[in-house]
GROMACS .gro file of C-alpha atoms in nm:
model
  515
    1MET     CA    1   6.424  41.267 -14.278
    2ALA     CA    2   6.732  41.178 -14.082
    3SER     CA    3   6.790  40.814 -14.012
    4SER     CA    4   7.012  40.612 -13.785
    5LEU     CA    5   7.096  40.338 -14.034
    6ALA     CA    6   7.418  40.195 -13.900
    7ARG     CA    7   7.472  40.475 -13.652
    8VAL     CA    8   7.843  40.518 -13.599
    9ARG     CA    9   7.976  40.649 -13.272
   10CYS     CA   10   8.295  40.851 -13.275
   11TRP     CA   11   8.615  40.725 -13.117
   12ARG     CA   12   8.704  40.933 -12.816
   13PRO     CA   13   9.071  40.871 -12.743
   14MET     CA   14   9.076  40.896 -12.367
   15VAL     CA   15   9.317  40.629 -12.248
   16GLN     CA   16   9.417  40.432 -12.556
   17ARG     CA   17   9.617  40.117 -12.527
   18ALA     CA   18   9.920  40.138 -12.749
   19LEU     CA   19  10.189  39.887 -12.817
   20THR     CA   20  10.514  40.055 -12.723
   21VAL     CA   21  10.762  39.795 -12.603
   22CYS     CA   22  10.828  39.498 -12.829
   23ARG     CA   23  11.091  39.234 -12.846
   24ARG     CA   24  11.285  39.280 -13.170
   25PRO     CA   25  11.422  38.969 -13.343
   26PRO     CA   26  11.794  38.953 -13.418
   27SER     CA   27  11.768  39.028 -13.790
   28PRO     CA   28  11.425  39.146 -13.910
   29VAL     CA   29  11.350  39.104 -14.277
   30LEU     CA   30  11.065  39.187 -14.509
   31GLY     CA   31  10.770  38.955 -14.462
   32THR     CA   32  10.892  38.804 -14.137
   33VAL     CA   33  10.609  38.728 -13.895
   34VAL     CA   34  10.733  38.827 -13.550
   35SER     CA   35  10.592  38.705 -13.220
   36LEU     CA   36  10.572  39.021 -13.010
   37ARG     CA   37  10.564  39.043 -12.629
   38CYS     CA   38  10.410  39.375 -12.538
   39LYS     CA   39  10.289  39.587 -12.252
   40TYR     CA   40  10.014  39.849 -12.258
   41THR     CA   41  10.087  40.213 -12.187
   42GLU     CA   42   9.880  40.527 -12.205
   43SER     CA   43   9.905  40.711 -12.532
   44SER     CA   44   9.733  41.002 -12.704
   45LYS     CA   45   9.922  40.983 -13.030
   46TYR     CA   46   9.627  40.852 -13.229
   47LYS     CA   47   9.380  41.137 -13.213
   48GLY     CA   48   9.358  41.135 -13.591
   49PHE     CA   49   9.162  40.811 -13.563
   50LYS     CA   50   8.859  41.006 -13.439
   51GLY     CA   51   8.810  41.184 -13.768
   52LYS     CA   52   8.770  40.860 -13.955
   53PHE     CA   53   8.452  40.775 -13.772
   54GLN     CA   54   8.252  41.094 -13.771
   55ALA     CA   55   7.882  41.007 -13.776
   56LYS     CA   56   7.736  40.985 -14.128
   57ALA     CA   57   8.075  41.056 -14.286
   58ALA     CA   58   8.254  40.730 -14.217
   59GLU     CA   59   8.008  40.523 -14.418
   60GLY     CA   60   7.963  40.762 -14.705
   61GLY     CA   61   7.651  40.931 -14.566
   62GLU     CA   62   7.359  40.807 -14.361
   63GLU     CA   63   7.064  41.003 -14.497
   64ASP     CA   64   6.727  40.858 -14.580
   65GLY     CA   65   6.636  41.115 -14.838
   66GLU     CA   66   6.308  41.297 -14.870
   67GLY     CA   67   5.984  41.146 -14.754
   68SER     CA   68   5.763  40.963 -15.000
   69SER     CA   69   5.416  40.818 -15.026
   70GLN     CA   70   5.565  40.476 -14.953
   71GLU     CA   71   5.665  40.581 -14.601
   72VAL     CA   72   5.456  40.466 -14.306
   73ASP     CA   73   5.289  40.722 -14.082
   74LEU     CA   74   5.410  40.609 -13.740
   75ASP     CA   75   5.158  40.841 -13.571
   76ASP     CA   76   4.848  40.697 -13.738
   77ALA     CA   77   4.563  40.733 -13.486
   78GLU     CA   78   4.347  40.473 -13.664
   79TYR     CA   79   4.622  40.213 -13.647
   80ASP     CA   80   4.699  40.296 -13.283
   81ALA     CA   81   4.337  40.223 -13.194
   82VAL     CA   82   4.355  39.884 -13.367
   83ALA     CA   83   4.689  39.795 -13.201
   84ASN     CA   84   4.561  39.895 -12.858
   85SER     CA   85   4.251  39.683 -12.908
   86ALA     CA   86   4.454  39.376 -13.007
   87MET     CA   87   4.752  39.408 -12.770
   88HIS     CA   88   4.652  39.659 -12.500
   89VAL     CA   89   4.959  39.862 -12.592
   90GLN     CA   90   4.957  40.239 -12.563
   91LYS     CA   91   5.125  40.505 -12.772
   92ARG     CA   92   5.231  40.688 -12.460
   93LEU     CA   93   5.313  40.560 -12.113
   94GLN     CA   94   5.174  40.830 -11.887
   95ASN     CA   95   4.912  40.596 -11.743
   96GLU     CA   96   5.006  40.384 -11.445
   97GLN     CA   97   4.966  40.008 -11.459
   98HIS     CA   98   4.934  39.789 -11.153
   99VAL     CA   99   5.016  39.437 -11.266
  100PHE     CA  100   4.926  39.091 -11.143
  101ILE     CA  101   5.185  38.853 -11.295
  102ILE     CA  102   5.098  38.490 -11.356
  103GLN     CA  103   5.377  38.257 -11.472
  104PRO     CA  104   5.228  37.935 -11.612
  105TYR     CA  105   5.459  37.638 -11.665
  106VAL     CA  106   5.427  37.275 -11.770
  107LYS     CA  107   5.498  37.042 -11.480
  108TRP     CA  108   5.625  36.743 -11.677
  109GLY     CA  109   5.640  36.585 -12.020
  110PRO     CA  110   5.812  36.674 -12.350
  111LYS     CA  111   5.685  37.033 -12.342
  112LYS     CA  112   5.834  37.108 -12.001
  113ALA     CA  113   6.067  37.408 -12.033
  114ALA     CA  114   6.436  37.372 -11.954
  115THR     CA  115   6.426  37.694 -11.753
  116ASP     CA  116   6.330  37.672 -11.387
  117PRO     CA  117   5.983  37.827 -11.324
  118GLU     CA  118   6.127  38.061 -11.060
  119HIS     CA  119   6.372  38.202 -11.316
  120GLN     CA  120   6.088  38.240 -11.566
  121LEU     CA  121   5.892  38.438 -11.309
  122GLN     CA  122   6.192  38.658 -11.232
  123GLU     CA  123   6.231  38.739 -11.601
  124ALA     CA  124   5.860  38.824 -11.625
  125GLU     CA  125   5.900  39.060 -11.329
  126ALA     CA  126   6.204  39.219 -11.497
  127LEU     CA  127   5.996  39.284 -11.808
  128VAL     CA  128   5.735  39.473 -11.607
  129ARG     CA  129   6.000  39.671 -11.418
  130SER     CA  130   6.144  39.785 -11.753
  131LEU     CA  131   5.837  40.001 -11.805
  132PRO     CA  132   5.803  40.332 -11.619
  133ARG     CA  133   5.496  40.375 -11.397
  134TRP     CA  134   5.431  40.001 -11.408
  135THR     CA  135   5.433  39.834 -11.067
  136ILE     CA  136   5.399  39.470 -10.965
  137GLU     CA  137   5.118  39.417 -10.718
  138HIS     CA  138   5.154  39.038 -10.699
  139SER     CA  139   5.323  38.754 -10.885
  140LEU     CA  140   5.294  38.378 -10.869
  141LYS     CA  141   5.372  38.054 -11.054
  142VAL     CA  142   5.098  37.822 -11.179
  143PRO     CA  143   5.179  37.458 -11.272
  144LEU     CA  144   4.978  37.320 -11.565
  145GLU     CA  145   4.962  37.001 -11.767
  146SER     CA  146   4.946  37.197 -12.093
  147LEU     CA  147   4.960  37.556 -12.216
  148GLU     CA  148   4.725  37.486 -12.507
  149LYS     CA  149   4.387  37.462 -12.332
  150ARG     CA  150   4.116  37.695 -12.461
  151GLN     CA  151   4.096  37.894 -12.139
  152LEU     CA  152   4.455  37.801 -12.040
  153PHE     CA  153   4.366  37.726 -11.675
  154GLY     CA  154   4.137  37.456 -11.546
  155THR     CA  155   3.817  37.553 -11.366
  156GLY     CA  156   3.959  37.497 -11.018
  157LYS     CA  157   4.282  37.685 -11.087
  158LEU     CA  158   4.091  37.969 -11.251
  159ASP     CA  159   3.873  38.005 -10.942
  160GLU     CA  160   4.188  38.022 -10.726
  161LEU     CA  161   4.330  38.300 -10.944
  162LYS     CA  162   4.003  38.494 -10.934
  163THR     CA  163   4.002  38.464 -10.554
  164THR     CA  164   4.363  38.588 -10.537
  165LEU     CA  165   4.273  38.884 -10.756
  166ARG     CA  166   3.968  38.972 -10.542
  167ASN     CA  167   4.178  38.949 -10.225
  168LEU     CA  168   4.435  39.187 -10.374
  169GLN     CA  169   4.161  39.433 -10.464
  170SER     CA  170   4.001  39.399 -10.121
  171ALA     CA  171   4.338  39.477  -9.964
  172GLY     CA  172   4.340  39.810 -10.146
  173LYS     CA  173   4.566  39.711 -10.438
  174SER     CA  174   4.421  39.853 -10.758
  175VAL     CA  175   4.522  39.583 -11.006
  176THR     CA  176   4.468  39.723 -11.356
  177CYS     CA  177   4.588  39.433 -11.575
  178VAL     CA  178   4.694  39.070 -11.563
  179PHE     CA  179   5.021  38.968 -11.731
  180ILE     CA  180   5.022  38.601 -11.835
  181SER     CA  181   5.391  38.529 -11.896
  182LYS     CA  182   5.342  38.313 -12.205
  183GLY     CA  183   5.479  38.392 -12.552
  184THR     CA  184   5.139  38.456 -12.707
  185LEU     CA  185   4.783  38.397 -12.597
  186THR     CA  186   4.518  38.321 -12.856
  187PHE     CA  187   4.230  38.561 -12.888
  188SER     CA  188   3.998  38.298 -12.736
  189GLN     CA  189   4.224  38.255 -12.433
  190LYS     CA  190   4.248  38.630 -12.376
  191GLN     CA  191   3.875  38.683 -12.422
  192LEU     CA  192   3.778  38.409 -12.176
  193LEU     CA  193   4.033  38.524 -11.917
  194GLU     CA  194   3.925  38.887 -11.946
  195GLN     CA  195   3.564  38.782 -11.893
  196HIS     CA  196   3.666  38.612 -11.569
  197PHE     CA  197   3.915  38.871 -11.442
  198LYS     CA  198   3.716  39.178 -11.560
  199ILE     CA  199   4.042  39.359 -11.650
  200PRO     CA  200   4.274  39.352 -11.954
  201VAL     CA  201   4.501  39.049 -12.003
  202MET     CA  202   4.845  39.076 -12.169
  203ASP     CA  203   5.095  38.814 -12.288
  204ARG     CA  204   5.476  38.836 -12.328
  205TYR     CA  205   5.453  38.948 -12.690
  206SER     CA  206   5.241  39.252 -12.608
  207VAL     CA  207   5.451  39.346 -12.301
  208VAL     CA  208   5.775  39.319 -12.501
  209ILE     CA  209   5.620  39.531 -12.778
  210GLN     CA  210   5.543  39.796 -12.517
  211ILE     CA  211   5.908  39.792 -12.403
  212LEU     CA  212   6.034  39.808 -12.762
  213ARG     CA  213   5.808  40.106 -12.832
  214LEU     CA  214   5.957  40.281 -12.531
  215HIS     CA  215   6.320  40.219 -12.636
  216ALA     CA  216   6.278  40.274 -13.012
  217ILE     CA  217   6.445  40.610 -13.074
  218SER     CA  218   6.564  40.602 -13.435
  219THR     CA  219   6.330  40.585 -13.732
  220GLU     CA  220   6.474  40.246 -13.822
  221ALA     CA  221   6.402  40.100 -13.479
  222LYS     CA  222   6.048  40.240 -13.484
  223LEU     CA  223   5.986  40.080 -13.825
  224GLN     CA  224   6.110  39.743 -13.700
  225VAL     CA  225   5.889  39.758 -13.392
  226ALA     CA  226   5.592  39.863 -13.604
  227MET     CA  227   5.653  39.564 -13.831
  228ALA     CA  228   5.676  39.332 -13.532
  229GLU     CA  229   5.324  39.431 -13.425
  230ILE     CA  230   5.153  39.335 -13.752
  231PRO     CA  231   5.179  38.951 -13.731
  232TYR     CA  232   5.039  38.957 -13.378
  233ILE     CA  233   4.738  39.165 -13.479
  234TRP     CA  234   4.664  38.936 -13.776
  235SER     CA  235   4.692  38.626 -13.555
  236GLN     CA  236   4.441  38.773 -13.311
  237LEU     CA  237   4.199  38.848 -13.594
  238LYS     CA  238   4.241  38.502 -13.745
  239ASP     CA  239   4.185  38.331 -13.412
  240GLN     CA  240   3.868  38.518 -13.327
  241ASP     CA  241   3.712  38.409 -13.659
  242GLY     CA  242   3.523  38.732 -13.717
  243LYS     CA  243   3.370  38.749 -13.371
  244GLY     CA  244   3.465  38.945 -13.063
  245ARG     CA  245   3.610  39.271 -12.946
  246VAL     CA  246   3.894  39.303 -13.203
  247TYR     CA  247   3.664  39.284 -13.506
  248LEU     CA  248   3.786  39.516 -13.783
  249SER     CA  249   3.593  39.674 -14.064
  250GLU     CA  250   3.705  39.616 -14.422
  251SER     CA  251   3.855  39.965 -14.435
  252GLN     CA  252   4.058  39.893 -14.119
  253LYS     CA  253   4.181  39.564 -14.266
  254GLN     CA  254   4.281  39.747 -14.583
  255MET     CA  255   4.462  40.004 -14.371
  256LEU     CA  256   4.649  39.722 -14.195
  257ARG     CA  257   4.745  39.554 -14.526
  258LEU     CA  258   4.868  39.883 -14.669
  259ARG     CA  259   5.071  39.956 -14.355
  260GLU     CA  260   5.228  39.610 -14.367
  261ARG     CA  261   5.316  39.651 -14.736
  262LYS     CA  262   5.479  39.991 -14.679
  263LEU     CA  263   5.673  39.864 -14.377
  264LYS     CA  264   5.807  39.569 -14.577
  265THR     CA  265   5.912  39.806 -14.856
  266GLN     CA  266   6.094  40.040 -14.618
  267LEU     CA  267   6.263  39.756 -14.429
  268THR     CA  268   6.375  39.600 -14.758
  269ALA     CA  269   6.530  39.933 -14.850
  270ILE     CA  270   6.702  39.943 -14.511
  271ARG     CA  271   6.836  39.593 -14.566
  272SER     CA  272   6.975  39.690 -14.907
  273HIS     CA  273   7.128  40.007 -14.764
  274ARG     CA  274   7.295  39.814 -14.484
  275GLU     CA  275   7.439  39.572 -14.738
  276LEU     CA  276   7.584  39.870 -14.923
  277LEU     CA  277   7.737  40.002 -14.600
  278ARG     CA  278   7.885  39.660 -14.523
  279ASN     CA  279   8.045  39.653 -14.868
  280LYS     CA  280   8.192  40.000 -14.810
  281ARG     CA  281   8.337  39.890 -14.477
  282LYS     CA  282   8.475  39.581 -14.649
  283GLN     CA  283   8.642  39.796 -14.913
  284LYS     CA  284   8.800  40.006 -14.639
  285ALA     CA  285   8.916  39.681 -14.477
  286TYR     CA  286   8.781  39.766 -14.131
  287PRO     CA  287   8.759  39.443 -13.928
  288ILE     CA  288   8.412  39.401 -13.776
  289VAL     CA  289   8.355  39.254 -13.430
  290ALA     CA  290   7.987  39.185 -13.353
  291VAL     CA  291   7.886  39.171 -12.986
  292VAL     CA  292   7.577  38.955 -12.925
  293GLY     CA  293   7.409  38.805 -12.622
  294TYR     CA  294   7.100  38.769 -12.407
  295THR     CA  295   6.927  39.093 -12.320
  296ASN     CA  296   7.093  39.275 -12.028
  297ALA     CA  297   7.403  39.051 -12.039
  298GLY     CA  298   7.626  39.359 -12.053
  299LYS     CA  299   7.701  39.393 -12.425
  300THR     CA  300   7.713  39.774 -12.430
  301SER     CA  301   7.913  39.780 -12.105
  302LEU     CA  302   8.171  39.544 -12.255
  303ILE     CA  303   8.203  39.759 -12.569
  304LYS     CA  304   8.259  40.063 -12.349
  305ALA     CA  305   8.533  39.874 -12.162
  306LEU     CA  306   8.697  39.764 -12.487
  307THR     CA  307   8.684  40.104 -12.660
  308GLU     CA  308   8.695  40.339 -12.359
  309GLU     CA  309   8.425  40.543 -12.531
  310GLU     CA  310   8.301  40.769 -12.254
  311SER     CA  311   7.985  40.872 -12.440
  312LEU     CA  312   7.843  40.520 -12.411
  313GLN     CA  313   7.587  40.498 -12.129
  314PRO     CA  314   7.488  40.135 -12.065
  315LYS     CA  315   7.149  40.084 -11.899
  316ASN     CA  316   7.041  39.808 -11.663
  317GLN     CA  317   6.727  39.742 -11.866
  318LEU     CA  318   6.586  39.472 -12.089
  319PHE     CA  319   6.605  39.556 -12.461
  320ALA     CA  320   6.790  39.882 -12.390
  321THR     CA  321   6.964  39.855 -12.730
  322LEU     CA  322   6.747  39.827 -13.042
  323ASP     CA  323   6.972  39.984 -13.305
  324VAL     CA  324   7.287  39.812 -13.421
  325THR     CA  325   7.553  40.077 -13.359
  326ALA     CA  326   7.921  40.078 -13.454
  327HIS     CA  327   8.192  40.185 -13.211
  328ALA     CA  328   8.553  40.237 -13.318
  329GLY     CA  329   8.836  40.087 -13.117
  330LEU     CA  330   9.205  40.003 -13.127
  331LEU     CA  331   9.352  39.659 -13.065
  332PRO     CA  332   9.689  39.625 -12.886
  333SER     CA  333   9.870  39.640 -13.222
  334LYS     CA  334   9.686  39.966 -13.302
  335LEU     CA  335   9.476  39.789 -13.561
  336GLU     CA  336   9.150  39.980 -13.607
  337VAL     CA  337   8.830  39.775 -13.563
  338LEU     CA  338   8.457  39.839 -13.536
  339PHE     CA  339   8.260  39.685 -13.249
  340MET     CA  340   7.892  39.635 -13.342
  341ASP     CA  341   7.639  39.656 -13.058
  342THR     CA  342   7.324  39.451 -13.125
  343VAL     CA  343   6.971  39.398 -12.995
  344GLY     CA  344   6.955  39.135 -12.719
  345PHE     CA  345   6.785  38.796 -12.739
  346MET     CA  346   6.522  38.663 -12.500
  347ALA     CA  347   6.355  38.325 -12.452
  348ASP     CA  348   5.985  38.260 -12.513
  349ILE     CA  349   5.961  38.537 -12.773
  350PRO     CA  350   5.792  38.436 -13.101
  351THR     CA  351   6.030  38.415 -13.397
  352GLY     CA  352   5.815  38.664 -13.590
  353LEU     CA  353   5.919  38.936 -13.348
  354ILE     CA  354   6.292  38.863 -13.381
  355GLU     CA  355   6.268  38.830 -13.761
  356CYS     CA  356   6.169  39.195 -13.785
  357PHE     CA  357   6.519  39.284 -13.661
  358VAL     CA  358   6.701  39.069 -13.919
  359ALA     CA  359   6.795  39.379 -14.121
  360THR     CA  360   7.010  39.501 -13.833
  361LEU     CA  361   7.119  39.161 -13.702
  362GLU     CA  362   7.267  39.081 -14.042
  363ASP     CA  363   7.547  39.324 -13.956
  364ALA     CA  364   7.644  39.081 -13.682
  365MET     CA  365   7.603  38.773 -13.900
  366PHE     CA  366   7.855  38.901 -14.156
  367ALA     CA  367   8.113  39.014 -13.899
  368ASP     CA  368   8.473  38.890 -13.897
  369LEU     CA  369   8.435  38.790 -13.533
  370ILE     CA  370   8.138  38.738 -13.300
  371ILE     CA  371   8.169  38.795 -12.926
  372HIS     CA  372   7.897  38.610 -12.734
  373VAL     CA  373   7.858  38.798 -12.405
  374GLN     CA  374   7.710  38.593 -12.122
  375ASP     CA  375   7.605  38.706 -11.777
  376ILE     CA  376   7.803  38.448 -11.583
  377SER     CA  377   7.649  38.566 -11.255
  378HIS     CA  378   7.291  38.496 -11.365
  379PRO     CA  379   7.140  38.181 -11.209
  380ASN     CA  380   6.984  38.096 -11.547
  381HIS     CA  381   7.312  38.144 -11.736
  382ALA     CA  382   7.317  37.799 -11.904
  383GLU     CA  383   6.967  37.832 -12.051
  384GLN     CA  384   7.037  38.188 -12.168
  385LYS     CA  385   7.355  38.068 -12.340
  386ASN     CA  386   7.173  37.784 -12.514
  387HIS     CA  387   6.895  38.016 -12.632
  388VAL     CA  388   7.137  38.265 -12.785
  389GLU     CA  389   7.334  37.989 -12.956
  390SER     CA  390   7.023  37.831 -13.109
  391THR     CA  391   6.889  38.170 -13.223
  392LEU     CA  392   7.229  38.264 -13.362
  393ALA     CA  393   7.249  37.935 -13.554
  394ALA     CA  394   6.904  37.996 -13.704
  395LEU     CA  395   7.000  38.351 -13.808
  396LEU     CA  396   7.329  38.233 -13.959
  397LYS     CA  397   7.137  37.972 -14.158
  398SER     CA  398   6.875  38.223 -14.276
  399THR     CA  399   7.142  38.466 -14.395
  400GLY     CA  400   7.345  38.191 -14.563
  401THR     CA  401   7.663  38.272 -14.371
  402ASN     CA  402   7.730  37.926 -14.227
  403ASN     CA  403   7.750  37.722 -14.544
  404GLU     CA  404   8.089  37.562 -14.486
  405THR     CA  405   8.301  37.736 -14.225
  406PRO     CA  406   8.176  37.766 -13.865
  407PRO     CA  407   8.140  38.119 -13.727
  408ASN     CA  408   8.439  38.272 -13.551
  409ILE     CA  409   8.306  38.314 -13.195
  410ILE     CA  410   8.464  38.408 -12.862
  411ASN     CA  411   8.251  38.314 -12.560
  412VAL     CA  412   8.287  38.580 -12.289
  413GLY     CA  413   8.164  38.540 -11.932
  414ASN     CA  414   8.081  38.892 -11.815
  415LYS     CA  415   8.009  39.022 -11.462
  416VAL     CA  416   8.272  38.798 -11.307
  417ASP     CA  417   8.284  39.046 -11.017
  418LEU     CA  418   7.932  38.931 -10.923
  419LEU     CA  419   8.012  38.561 -10.959
  420PRO     CA  420   7.945  38.342 -10.653
  421ASN     CA  421   8.217  38.111 -10.528
  422ASN     CA  422   8.120  37.828 -10.763
  423THR     CA  423   8.361  37.747 -11.046
  424PRO     CA  424   8.267  37.905 -11.383
  425PRO     CA  425   8.273  37.705 -11.709
  426SER     CA  426   8.626  37.658 -11.841
  427ASP     CA  427   8.536  37.746 -12.201
  428LEU     CA  428   8.460  38.111 -12.118
  429HIS     CA  429   8.691  38.413 -12.126
  430LEU     CA  430   8.603  38.578 -11.794
  431VAL     CA  431   8.583  38.957 -11.771
  432SER     CA  432   8.421  39.232 -11.567
  433SER     CA  433   8.306  39.531 -11.767
  434LYS     CA  434   8.277  39.719 -11.438
  435THR     CA  435   8.621  39.653 -11.287
  436LEU     CA  436   8.792  39.590 -11.627
  437ALA     CA  437   8.929  39.258 -11.503
  438GLY     CA  438   9.029  39.040 -11.798
  439VAL     CA  439   8.968  39.315 -12.058
  440ASN     CA  440   9.333  39.342 -12.168
  441ASP     CA  441   9.355  38.965 -12.215
  442LEU     CA  442   9.030  38.973 -12.411
  443LEU     CA  443   9.166  39.244 -12.641
  444ALA     CA  444   9.469  39.025 -12.709
  445LYS     CA  445   9.239  38.730 -12.785
  446ILE     CA  446   9.028  38.944 -13.018
  447GLU     CA  447   9.341  39.058 -13.199
  448GLN     CA  448   9.461  38.701 -13.244
  449ASN     CA  449   9.126  38.597 -13.393
  450ILE     CA  450   9.101  38.904 -13.616
  451LEU     CA  451   9.451  38.853 -13.756
  452GLU     CA  452   9.368  38.493 -13.841
  453SER     CA  453   9.020  38.551 -13.982
  454THR     CA  454   9.111  38.855 -14.195
  455GLY     CA  455   9.442  38.729 -14.332
  456ARG     CA  456   9.656  38.984 -14.149
  457GLN     CA  457  10.003  38.936 -14.005
  458ARG     CA  458  10.245  39.127 -13.784
  459ILE     CA  459  10.575  39.202 -13.956
  460ILE     CA  460  10.885  39.415 -13.922
  461ILE     CA  461  11.002  39.580 -14.245
  462ARG     CA  462  11.336  39.751 -14.310
  463VAL     CA  463  11.274  40.065 -14.523
  464PRO     CA  464  11.480  40.372 -14.628
  465MET     CA  465  11.479  40.653 -14.372
  466GLY     CA  466  11.221  40.916 -14.475
  467GLY     CA  467  11.126  40.726 -14.791
  468ALA     CA  468  10.786  40.687 -14.954
  469GLU     CA  469  10.760  40.339 -14.805
  470VAL     CA  470  10.694  40.476 -14.456
  471ALA     CA  471  10.409  40.702 -14.571
  472TRP     CA  472  10.259  40.412 -14.768
  473LEU     CA  473  10.264  40.184 -14.462
  474TYR     CA  474  10.098  40.445 -14.239
  475LYS     CA  475   9.821  40.477 -14.497
  476ASN     CA  476   9.768  40.109 -14.577
  477ALA     CA  477   9.864  39.922 -14.259
  478ALA     CA  478   9.848  39.955 -13.880
  479VAL     CA  479  10.196  40.079 -13.786
  480THR     CA  480  10.286  39.954 -13.441
  481GLU     CA  481  10.633  40.094 -13.385
  482THR     CA  482  10.917  40.262 -13.572
  483GLY     CA  483  11.285  40.285 -13.488
  484ALA     CA  484  11.630  40.326 -13.634
  485ASP     CA  485  11.798  40.021 -13.785
  486PRO     CA  486  12.100  39.949 -13.564
  487ASP     CA  487  12.281  39.789 -13.861
  488ASP     CA  488  12.218  40.067 -14.114
  489SER     CA  489  12.184  40.439 -14.027
  490GLN     CA  490  12.015  40.504 -14.364
  491ARG     CA  491  11.726  40.272 -14.285
  492MET     CA  492  11.457  40.229 -14.021
  493LEU     CA  493  11.254  39.939 -13.889
  494VAL     CA  494  10.875  39.959 -13.913
  495SER     CA  495  10.657  39.715 -13.715
  496ALA     CA  496  10.310  39.686 -13.870
  497VAL     CA  497   9.996  39.476 -13.900
  498ILE     CA  498   9.909  39.430 -14.266
  499THR     CA  499   9.683  39.216 -14.484
  500ASP     CA  500   9.828  38.968 -14.728
  501ALA     CA  501   9.684  39.170 -15.017
  502LYS     CA  502   9.842  39.496 -14.899
  503LEU     CA  503  10.173  39.322 -14.836
  504ALA     CA  504  10.169  39.197 -15.195
  505GLN     CA  505  10.104  39.555 -15.313
  506PHE     CA  506  10.396  39.677 -15.104
  507ARG     CA  507  10.627  39.415 -15.249
  508HIS     CA  508  10.519  39.501 -15.603
  509GLN     CA  509  10.553  39.878 -15.557
  510PHE     CA  510  10.870  39.902 -15.350
  511VAL     CA  511  11.058  39.571 -15.359
  512ASN     CA  512  11.016  39.403 -15.695
  513ARG     CA  513  11.070  39.723 -15.893
  514LYS     CA  514  11.413  39.771 -15.735
  515ARG     CA  515  11.539  39.434 -15.852
   0.00000   0.00000   0.00000
């Protein structure tokens, strides 16, 4: 069964930026670190780079192997019935949904959200619009003193909502479900509200699960989404205390336990396999640049701008990317890097849902550099930034990657072309993935960070003309430029980016032996 574990997209060298004009120091010597002033020109000399990143070949194979009894049946009709009963999610999305959105929020006190209620409502509407054949019939905000009441809304407010719903129906709007934009509703809250509204009630968790089901293409993504559903179903069963519409027989509970056990086994295997792939990439010394951010901040669009990979098709949708995919690119010095696209974050989503994607997010946590993409044009930009940073810190802590040294992060303000006239934060590197404004400067910044974090340096080496040294450097370093040595016709100058370890090997093999 084919899998998309660490799907690798091929480099398509359309218009590659190549370093062609550099300022040469007066007398270059071995090991000298040279500050280079460069300009970008179009080049097609590096077509051989494409072959290094053929899908499934670059990482030593990406096959799952044959199916086994430990694999989960993702088309289990019995499970689908249980999931639909608990979450009102459907296996297929042919049916239309006409949604009445209610955004509850706490008016004051310590539990008041930092995000403005209007922005919360807009995000709830965006969630619904992410689903085909789902339409918004009406949406409104409801101020509350607490979100923990048994029926959520007080008697008076509940009567107002019921009246609003009846008026919508009387006006010919066939409302088929109510979306309460709250992370999770308890079974008791849902049951009471459904008794009053007479139609299904959904919370953010169940709506997001529906979106994830829609966008899960690879087997890995489908397994992660399937795992994310299990904790919600158990919580609904626990809350109802054996009574109500979601009651399961013992055989159904056993089915659920077995499914959960198999999913954990398969996801553990995926996690181990990804660790193996990371080690292989580390052995090949490919620098890794992870691109993270709030959902729909423009992560995939930025990667397309940085790599010029024409096959990438960014979508203006929430949670459009579920698989962590690798995309090959060249930095200005012609150093080869991999940009890792990741699943987006979102506020008011239970941690249990995000934890199911840890296996793929770990690829970002262990990267040499993290690019935090932020939609600088979004009115809720500050809160989105804070949410990503807090989630990122929690993930770094859980993976043990922030023990001593802080993560190497570049904060990027994307969609600057949509920015109003107000002044953006000064700590952001501003770019537009659409117009490519600021992209060249960002590539230079990425290169600077990568050279520092991976122990690489830019040098100019004098080597014999046509000697074995040149072939060795092309194989083990990123050769920037070559040219004749003006002081010695038997030698040439090679500009390259090389790791300290490889430079030591070069010295041992070609320099020390000649002494």
